[in-house]
Short mmCIF file of C-alpha atoms in Angstrom, two decimals:
data_model
loop_
_atom_site.label_atom_id
_atom_site.label_comp_id
_atom_site.label_asym_id
_atom_site.label_seq_id
_atom_site.Cartn_x
_atom_site.Cartn_y
_atom_site.Cartn_z
CA MET I 20 54.30 44.02 -44.15
CA THR I 21 57.49 42.12 -43.43
CA ILE I 22 57.99 39.85 -40.44
CA TYR I 23 60.18 42.55 -38.91
CA ASP I 24 57.43 45.15 -39.28
CA ILE I 25 54.87 42.82 -37.71
CA ALA I 26 57.18 41.97 -34.79
CA LYS I 27 58.02 45.66 -34.26
CA GLU I 28 54.39 46.75 -34.18
CA SER I 29 53.51 43.85 -31.88
CA TRP I 30 56.25 44.87 -29.46
CA LEU I 31 55.15 48.51 -29.52
CA SER I 32 51.55 47.50 -28.92
CA ILE I 33 52.46 45.23 -25.99
CA GLY I 34 54.68 47.94 -24.52
CA GLY I 35 51.83 50.44 -24.69
CA ASN I 36 50.33 48.98 -21.50
CA LYS I 37 53.28 47.59 -19.57
CA MET I 38 51.49 46.55 -16.37
CA ARG I 39 48.71 44.64 -18.17
CA SER I 40 51.23 42.97 -20.47
CA PHE I 41 53.46 42.06 -17.51
CA LEU I 42 50.61 40.42 -15.61
CA THR I 43 49.55 38.50 -18.72
CA VAL I 44 53.09 37.27 -19.35
CA LEU I 45 53.38 36.37 -15.66
CA GLY I 46 50.43 33.99 -15.98
CA ILE I 47 52.21 32.07 -18.74
CA VAL I 48 55.49 32.16 -16.80
CA ILE I 49 53.86 30.56 -13.77
CA GLY I 50 52.08 27.95 -15.89
CA VAL I 51 55.17 26.83 -17.83
CA MET I 52 57.36 26.96 -14.72
CA ALA I 53 54.87 24.74 -12.89
CA VAL I 54 54.88 22.21 -15.74
CA VAL I 55 58.70 22.13 -15.86
CA ILE I 56 59.00 21.68 -12.09
CA MET I 57 56.31 19.00 -11.98
CA VAL I 58 58.00 17.08 -14.82
CA ALA I 59 61.31 17.33 -12.92
CA VAL I 60 59.65 16.03 -9.75
CA GLY I 61 58.13 13.11 -11.66
CA GLU I 62 61.44 12.29 -13.37
CA THR I 63 63.25 12.43 -10.02
CA VAL I 64 60.80 10.09 -8.31
CA GLU I 65 60.98 7.68 -11.25
CA LYS I 66 64.80 7.76 -11.23
CA GLN I 67 65.00 7.12 -7.49
CA VAL I 68 62.64 4.15 -7.73
CA THR I 69 64.49 2.77 -10.76
CA ASP I 70 67.89 3.19 -9.09
CA GLN I 71 66.76 1.40 -5.96
CA PHE I 72 65.40 -1.60 -7.83
CA SER I 73 68.21 -1.70 -10.37
CA SER I 74 70.69 -2.10 -7.49
CA LEU I 75 69.21 -5.59 -7.07
CA GLY I 76 68.54 -6.24 -10.74
CA THR I 77 65.41 -7.34 -12.54
CA ASN I 78 66.62 -10.97 -12.60
CA THR I 79 66.34 -11.25 -8.82
CA ILE I 80 63.66 -13.21 -6.97
CA MET I 81 63.00 -13.13 -3.24
CA ILE I 82 61.05 -15.76 -1.30
CA ARG I 83 59.76 -14.87 2.15
CA ALA I 84 58.57 -17.30 4.79
CA GLY I 85 54.92 -17.29 5.82
CA ALA I 86 51.68 -17.08 3.88
CA ALA I 87 50.47 -13.84 2.36
CA GLN I 88 48.37 -11.58 4.56
CA SER I 89 44.64 -12.11 4.47
CA ALA I 90 42.30 -9.57 6.11
CA GLY I 91 45.25 -8.19 8.07
CA VAL I 92 46.25 -11.60 9.48
CA ARG I 93 49.29 -13.55 8.31
CA GLY I 94 48.43 -17.20 7.93
CA GLY I 95 50.62 -20.24 8.31
CA ASN I 96 53.84 -20.73 10.20
CA ARG I 97 56.53 -18.09 9.78
CA ASN I 98 59.26 -20.76 9.99
CA THR I 99 58.32 -22.28 6.65
CA LEU I 100 61.58 -21.86 4.71
CA THR I 101 64.75 -23.81 5.40
CA MET I 102 68.35 -23.87 4.27
CA GLU I 103 67.58 -27.11 2.44
CA ASP I 104 64.89 -25.28 0.44
CA ALA I 105 67.58 -22.90 -0.78
CA GLN I 106 69.82 -25.80 -1.81
CA TYR I 107 67.03 -27.43 -3.83
CA ILE I 108 66.13 -24.11 -5.48
CA GLY I 109 69.79 -23.70 -6.41
CA GLN I 110 69.52 -26.88 -8.49
CA LEU I 111 67.00 -25.32 -10.88
CA PRO I 112 68.63 -24.81 -14.31
CA ASP I 113 68.00 -21.05 -14.55
CA VAL I 114 69.26 -20.15 -11.06
CA ALA I 115 72.73 -18.59 -11.14
CA ALA I 116 73.12 -17.95 -7.38
CA VAL I 117 70.97 -18.56 -4.29
CA THR I 118 71.31 -17.86 -0.58
CA PRO I 119 69.17 -18.19 2.53
CA VAL I 120 68.98 -14.93 4.46
CA GLN I 121 68.39 -14.29 8.14
CA ASN I 122 68.11 -10.63 9.15
CA GLY I 123 68.54 -9.18 12.59
CA SER I 124 70.09 -6.34 14.52
CA ALA I 125 73.04 -6.15 16.88
CA GLN I 126 75.09 -3.85 19.05
CA VAL I 127 78.65 -3.74 17.74
CA VAL I 128 81.65 -2.62 19.78
CA PHE I 129 85.12 -1.56 18.67
CA GLY I 130 87.39 -0.03 21.28
CA ASN I 131 85.34 2.59 23.11
CA LYS I 132 82.85 2.97 20.23
CA ASN I 133 79.60 1.04 19.89
CA TRP I 134 76.96 1.14 17.19
CA ALA I 135 73.56 -0.45 16.57
CA THR I 136 73.42 -1.86 13.06
CA SER I 137 71.72 -4.44 10.87
CA LEU I 138 72.98 -8.01 10.90
CA VAL I 139 72.68 -10.33 7.90
CA GLY I 140 73.38 -14.05 7.96
CA CYS I 141 73.77 -15.67 4.53
CA TYR I 142 75.82 -17.79 2.13
CA PRO I 143 78.71 -16.46 -0.01
CA ASP I 144 76.29 -16.19 -2.99
CA TYR I 145 74.71 -13.23 -1.19
CA ALA I 146 77.40 -11.03 -2.74
CA THR I 147 76.35 -12.14 -6.23
CA VAL I 148 72.63 -11.85 -5.59
CA GLN I 149 72.92 -8.36 -4.09
CA ASN I 150 75.57 -7.12 -6.57
CA ILE I 151 77.98 -6.38 -3.74
CA GLU I 152 81.43 -5.09 -4.63
CA MET I 153 84.32 -5.04 -2.18
CA ALA I 154 86.26 -1.89 -1.33
CA TYR I 155 88.71 -3.77 0.90
CA GLY I 156 89.36 -7.44 1.54
CA THR I 157 87.12 -10.27 0.37
CA PHE I 158 83.75 -11.84 1.04
CA PHE I 159 83.67 -15.00 3.14
CA ASP I 160 83.61 -18.38 1.39
CA SER I 161 81.73 -21.66 1.82
CA SER I 162 84.26 -22.95 4.36
CA SER I 163 83.31 -20.08 6.67
CA VAL I 164 79.70 -21.25 6.44
CA ARG I 165 80.59 -24.89 7.13
CA ASN I 166 82.75 -24.02 10.10
CA ALA I 167 80.50 -21.23 11.44
CA SER I 168 83.54 -18.96 11.40
CA THR I 169 83.56 -15.58 13.09
CA HIS I 170 84.33 -13.71 9.91
CA ALA I 171 82.50 -10.46 9.20
CA VAL I 172 82.03 -8.23 6.16
CA ILE I 173 80.94 -4.73 7.10
CA GLY I 174 79.48 -1.75 5.29
CA PRO I 175 81.42 1.51 4.94
CA GLU I 176 78.97 3.48 7.09
CA THR I 177 79.30 0.94 9.90
CA ALA I 178 83.09 1.20 9.66
CA THR I 179 82.90 4.98 9.92
CA GLU I 180 80.56 4.93 12.91
CA LEU I 181 82.85 2.51 14.75
CA GLY I 182 85.90 4.68 14.09
CA LEU I 183 87.70 1.94 12.18
CA PRO I 184 90.75 2.77 10.01
CA ASP I 185 90.36 3.23 6.26
CA ASP I 186 91.37 -0.37 5.67
CA PRO I 187 89.99 -2.24 8.69
CA VAL I 188 90.68 -5.76 7.39
CA GLY I 189 92.06 -7.83 10.26
CA GLN I 190 90.52 -5.65 12.98
CA VAL I 191 88.45 -7.39 15.65
CA ILE I 192 84.99 -6.17 16.61
CA ARG I 193 82.56 -7.59 19.12
CA ILE I 194 78.98 -8.49 18.22
CA GLN I 195 76.94 -9.32 21.29
CA SER I 196 80.18 -10.02 23.18
CA THR I 197 81.41 -12.43 20.48
CA PRO I 198 84.65 -11.38 18.75
CA PHE I 199 84.56 -11.23 14.93
CA THR I 200 87.43 -10.60 12.55
CA ILE I 201 86.75 -8.17 9.71
CA ILE I 202 87.71 -9.76 6.40
CA GLY I 203 86.17 -7.21 4.04
CA VAL I 204 84.42 -3.85 3.58
CA THR I 205 81.75 -3.41 0.92
CA ARG I 206 81.77 -0.58 -1.58
CA ALA I 207 79.24 2.20 -0.84
CA LYS I 208 75.87 1.65 -2.52
CA GLY I 209 73.41 3.84 -0.59
CA ASP I 210 69.85 3.02 0.33
CA SER I 211 67.63 0.56 -1.51
CA THR I 212 64.27 -1.13 -1.10
CA MET I 213 65.96 -3.43 1.41
CA GLY I 214 67.20 -0.50 3.52
CA SER I 215 70.70 0.89 3.82
CA GLN I 216 73.29 -1.39 2.28
CA ASP I 217 76.15 0.63 3.76
CA ASP I 218 75.19 0.19 7.42
CA MET I 219 75.20 -3.55 7.99
CA ILE I 220 77.36 -6.47 9.01
CA ILE I 221 77.27 -9.66 6.95
CA ILE I 222 78.28 -12.95 8.54
CA PRO I 223 77.83 -16.66 7.71
CA ILE I 224 74.27 -17.73 8.45
CA THR I 225 75.51 -20.72 10.42
CA THR I 226 77.47 -18.40 12.68
CA LEU I 227 74.40 -16.27 13.25
CA LYS I 228 72.33 -19.35 14.08
CA LYS I 229 74.83 -21.10 16.34
CA ARG I 230 76.69 -18.29 18.08
CA LEU I 231 74.31 -15.30 18.20
CA SER I 232 70.62 -16.07 17.82
CA GLY I 233 70.27 -19.33 19.76
CA SER I 234 67.13 -20.15 17.76
CA ARG I 235 65.33 -23.45 18.37
CA PHE I 236 64.73 -23.69 14.62
CA TYR I 237 68.29 -23.94 13.37
CA ASN I 238 67.41 -24.72 9.74
CA SER I 239 64.62 -22.16 9.37
CA VAL I 240 65.29 -18.89 7.56
CA GLN I 241 63.34 -15.72 6.99
CA MET I 242 64.04 -15.39 3.31
CA ILE I 243 65.71 -16.97 0.30
CA SER I 244 67.19 -14.68 -2.35
CA LEU I 245 68.31 -15.80 -5.77
CA LYS I 246 69.60 -14.42 -9.03
CA LEU I 247 68.72 -15.84 -12.44
CA TYR I 248 70.78 -16.04 -15.59
CA GLN I 249 70.20 -13.12 -17.94
CA ASP I 250 68.28 -15.17 -20.52
CA ALA I 251 66.00 -16.81 -17.94
CA ASP I 252 62.23 -16.32 -18.00
CA ASN I 253 61.21 -14.94 -14.60
CA ASN I 254 57.64 -16.21 -14.84
CA ILE I 255 58.70 -19.78 -15.63
CA VAL I 256 61.22 -19.83 -12.79
CA THR I 257 58.64 -18.41 -10.38
CA ASP I 258 56.25 -21.23 -11.28
CA GLN I 259 59.03 -23.79 -10.85
CA ILE I 260 59.92 -22.42 -7.41
CA THR I 261 56.29 -22.43 -6.33
CA ALA I 262 55.80 -26.03 -7.43
CA LEU I 263 59.06 -27.14 -5.81
CA LEU I 264 58.32 -25.52 -2.44
CA ARG I 265 54.73 -26.75 -2.35
CA GLN I 266 56.00 -30.29 -2.96
CA ARG I 267 58.71 -29.99 -0.30
CA HIS I 268 56.27 -28.52 2.24
CA ASN I 269 53.69 -31.25 1.53
CA LEU I 270 50.96 -28.76 0.66
CA LYS I 271 47.70 -30.07 -0.73
CA ASP I 272 45.99 -28.51 -3.73
CA SER I 273 43.50 -26.80 -1.41
CA ASP I 274 46.26 -25.39 0.83
CA ALA I 275 47.52 -21.86 0.36
CA ASP I 276 51.22 -21.23 -0.17
CA ASP I 277 53.12 -20.91 3.10
CA PHE I 278 55.65 -18.65 1.39
CA GLN I 279 55.65 -15.54 -0.78
CA VAL I 280 57.56 -15.28 -4.07
CA THR I 281 58.44 -11.75 -5.19
CA ASP I 282 59.73 -11.23 -8.72
CA MET I 283 61.71 -7.97 -8.75
CA LYS I 284 61.12 -7.57 -12.49
CA GLN I 285 57.36 -7.48 -11.99
CA VAL I 286 57.74 -5.16 -9.00
CA MET I 287 59.88 -2.77 -11.04
CA GLU I 288 57.42 -2.79 -13.95
CA THR I 289 54.58 -2.04 -11.53
CA MET I 290 56.51 0.82 -9.96
CA GLU I 291 57.33 2.26 -13.38
CA THR I 292 53.61 2.22 -14.23
CA VAL I 293 52.75 3.93 -10.95
CA THR I 294 55.41 6.63 -11.39
CA GLY I 295 54.22 7.15 -14.97
CA TYR I 296 50.69 7.86 -13.74
CA LEU I 297 52.16 10.12 -11.06
CA LYS I 298 54.00 12.16 -13.69
CA MET I 299 50.82 12.48 -15.75
CA LEU I 300 48.89 13.64 -12.69
CA LEU I 301 51.51 16.23 -11.77
CA VAL I 302 51.64 17.60 -15.32
CA ALA I 303 47.82 17.69 -15.50
CA ILE I 304 47.70 19.73 -12.28
CA ALA I 305 50.32 22.13 -13.59
CA ALA I 306 48.48 22.41 -16.91
CA VAL I 307 45.64 24.16 -15.09
CA SER I 308 48.01 27.09 -14.58
CA LEU I 309 48.67 27.14 -18.32
CA LEU I 310 44.94 27.20 -19.00
CA VAL I 311 44.53 30.18 -16.69
CA GLY I 312 47.44 31.89 -18.44
CA SER I 313 45.93 31.34 -21.89
CA ILE I 314 42.62 32.78 -20.69
CA GLY I 315 44.58 35.80 -19.50
CA ILE I 316 46.07 36.28 -22.98
CA MET I 317 42.66 36.01 -24.62
CA ASN I 318 41.20 38.51 -22.18
CA MET I 319 44.04 40.96 -22.83
CA MET I 320 43.68 40.66 -26.59
CA LEU I 321 39.90 41.16 -26.44
CA VAL I 322 40.42 44.30 -24.38
CA SER I 323 43.08 45.39 -26.85
CA VAL I 324 40.64 44.97 -29.77
CA ALA I 325 38.09 47.10 -27.95
CA GLU I 326 40.66 49.81 -27.18
CA ARG I 327 42.06 49.85 -30.72
CA THR I 328 38.77 49.80 -32.62
CA ARG I 329 39.44 53.20 -34.16
CA GLU I 330 42.98 52.15 -35.13
CA ILE I 331 41.60 49.06 -36.83
CA GLY I 332 39.07 51.19 -38.72
CA ILE I 333 41.82 53.47 -40.00
CA ARG I 334 43.91 50.49 -41.12
CA LYS I 335 41.02 48.98 -43.04
CA ALA I 336 40.03 52.36 -44.49
CA ILE I 337 43.46 52.78 -46.05
CA GLY I 338 43.36 49.28 -47.55
CA ALA I 339 44.55 46.83 -44.91
CA GLN I 340 43.25 43.34 -45.66
CA GLU I 341 41.55 41.14 -43.08
CA LYS I 342 44.43 38.66 -43.08
CA VAL I 343 46.84 41.48 -42.18
CA ILE I 344 44.68 42.44 -39.19
CA ILE I 345 44.48 38.78 -38.14
CA ILE I 346 48.25 38.32 -38.46
CA GLN I 347 48.88 41.47 -36.43
CA PHE I 348 46.79 40.39 -33.45
CA LEU I 349 47.96 36.76 -33.62
CA SER I 350 51.58 37.90 -33.63
CA GLU I 351 50.95 39.92 -30.46
CA SER I 352 49.40 36.98 -28.63
CA ILE I 353 52.17 34.62 -29.81
CA LEU I 354 54.86 37.10 -28.73
CA ILE I 355 53.31 37.35 -25.25
CA SER I 356 53.05 33.57 -25.01
CA PHE I 357 56.61 33.08 -26.29
CA MET I 358 58.12 35.49 -23.77
CA GLY I 359 56.23 33.87 -20.91
CA SER I 360 57.12 30.36 -22.05
CA MET I 361 60.84 31.05 -22.36
CA VAL I 362 61.06 32.82 -18.99
CA GLY I 363 59.00 30.05 -17.37
CA LEU I 364 61.25 27.40 -18.93
CA LEU I 365 64.43 29.04 -17.62
CA LEU I 366 62.98 29.62 -14.14
CA GLY I 367 61.60 26.08 -13.97
CA ILE I 368 64.90 24.47 -14.96
CA GLY I 369 66.86 26.78 -12.68
CA LEU I 370 64.67 26.16 -9.63
CA SER I 371 64.41 22.39 -10.10
CA GLN I 372 68.13 21.94 -10.70
CA GLY I 373 69.11 24.43 -8.00
CA VAL I 374 66.89 22.96 -5.29
CA GLY I 375 67.92 19.42 -6.23
CA ARG I 376 71.65 19.98 -6.26
CA ILE I 377 72.09 22.66 -3.59
CA LEU I 378 69.44 21.84 -1.00
CA LEU I 379 68.84 18.11 -1.58
CA ASN I 380 72.31 17.21 -2.92
CA TYR I 381 70.67 15.21 -5.70
CA ASN I 382 71.19 15.43 -9.43
CA VAL I 383 67.73 16.09 -10.83
CA PRO I 384 67.41 14.40 -14.24
CA PHE I 385 66.96 16.82 -17.14
CA SER I 386 64.28 15.90 -19.66
CA ILE I 387 63.74 17.31 -23.15
CA TRP I 388 60.00 17.35 -22.52
CA PRO I 389 59.95 20.73 -20.71
CA VAL I 390 61.64 22.33 -23.71
CA VAL I 391 59.16 20.71 -26.11
CA VAL I 392 56.25 21.76 -23.89
CA SER I 393 57.50 25.34 -23.66
CA VAL I 394 57.92 25.77 -27.42
CA THR I 395 54.57 24.10 -28.06
CA VAL I 396 52.86 26.31 -25.49
CA ALA I 397 54.44 29.40 -27.01
CA VAL I 398 52.84 28.62 -30.37
CA VAL I 399 49.63 26.79 -29.49
CA VAL I 400 48.54 28.94 -26.55
CA GLY I 401 49.39 32.08 -28.50
CA LEU I 402 47.38 30.95 -31.51
CA VAL I 403 44.40 29.63 -29.57
CA SER I 404 44.24 32.64 -27.28
CA GLY I 405 44.64 35.15 -30.08
CA VAL I 406 42.52 33.68 -32.84
CA VAL I 407 39.15 34.83 -31.48
CA PRO I 408 40.26 38.43 -30.82
CA ALA I 409 42.07 38.51 -34.18
CA ILE I 410 39.02 37.35 -36.12
CA LYS I 411 36.85 39.78 -34.18
CA ALA I 412 39.20 42.63 -35.08
CA SER I 413 39.30 41.67 -38.77
CA LYS I 414 35.49 41.63 -39.00
CA LEU I 415 35.01 45.15 -37.66
CA ASN I 416 33.22 47.53 -40.05
CA PRO I 417 35.64 50.35 -40.95
CA ILE I 418 32.86 53.02 -40.90
CA ASP I 419 31.66 51.97 -37.46
CA SER I 420 35.24 51.69 -36.26
CA LEU I 421 36.06 55.25 -37.32
CA ARG I 422 33.01 56.51 -35.41
CA TYR I 423 34.05 54.59 -32.29
CA GLU I 424 35.06 56.77 -29.35
#
């Protein structure tokens, strides 16, 4: 028998019981579709996490004031980092840019519009550390920090909410009744692990301290952010920073750190590991549907062997070899699995891409893995599910088969 003859007979046999064949194919469709969708979900989560951390870069380190939490209680004094700490850290050979950071919130007024937004006080190096690009105007310079100037750089979302013109450079806004001149607008970046980078106002940290916050601790800061040179070793720099700050804060060997150093490279690697396990879990859950579908194919083929016992006897009586009987039943199970796999692949890709782009307005990443899985399932599930029924059919005694009613 040629391949065409085998495929034709397999199709005729499957079409002989349309409802049973449809339900069997449906089991494989659901299984493959579930795997494709779960892979797409895992890839999407991984891409979102990677995009958020890559906006800062893996050569970024953040130092927060205060000791790490222990049993739900934060130890030490929260005002443990100073502007001078940032200056000393900036002298380390592998540090390309460093800035102290003081975060807050403020009510901003322009004309008859007002908006509650995030407020960031920092040095000019903040633009380098955070990979900020300017859509209009410029970032403030070191003279603005020295003079505590009322210069402000705003995010595009903040500009929109305040009803500012497309190019608002030179416009005056009021932050807590203090007038600030807009000197720049950042380019849209979206959300990140640090929150929305498009809805914020960035001003010199000295201005925030002197004119807005009125803090008793003028030199203290919440955080120090820094960027390393590309060839720098994050672990070595982290150790250097820890040693430097412990020395400056006069900490004894038995004292715990009164600061927290976060290496974004290590955080990103940890998140990639977590999302990898998440993808494996999602695929494993979806694989259960494939297992059920393969059991359905085996069940159908066993029933088919029982129903076609007399046909098998006739085939063997006229000289059909066992391998021909095996090939015939295997081809039927593979054809069923192939149809279900291809339909499941198309539905899975269509649903994942459609939901992502139409409903969520997000480009779901396409992976080659669903295609590989679908083709593999079409062959492996078909073979595994059909081999037992095929062998059973080939071993039937032709005399007993001809007597079968």
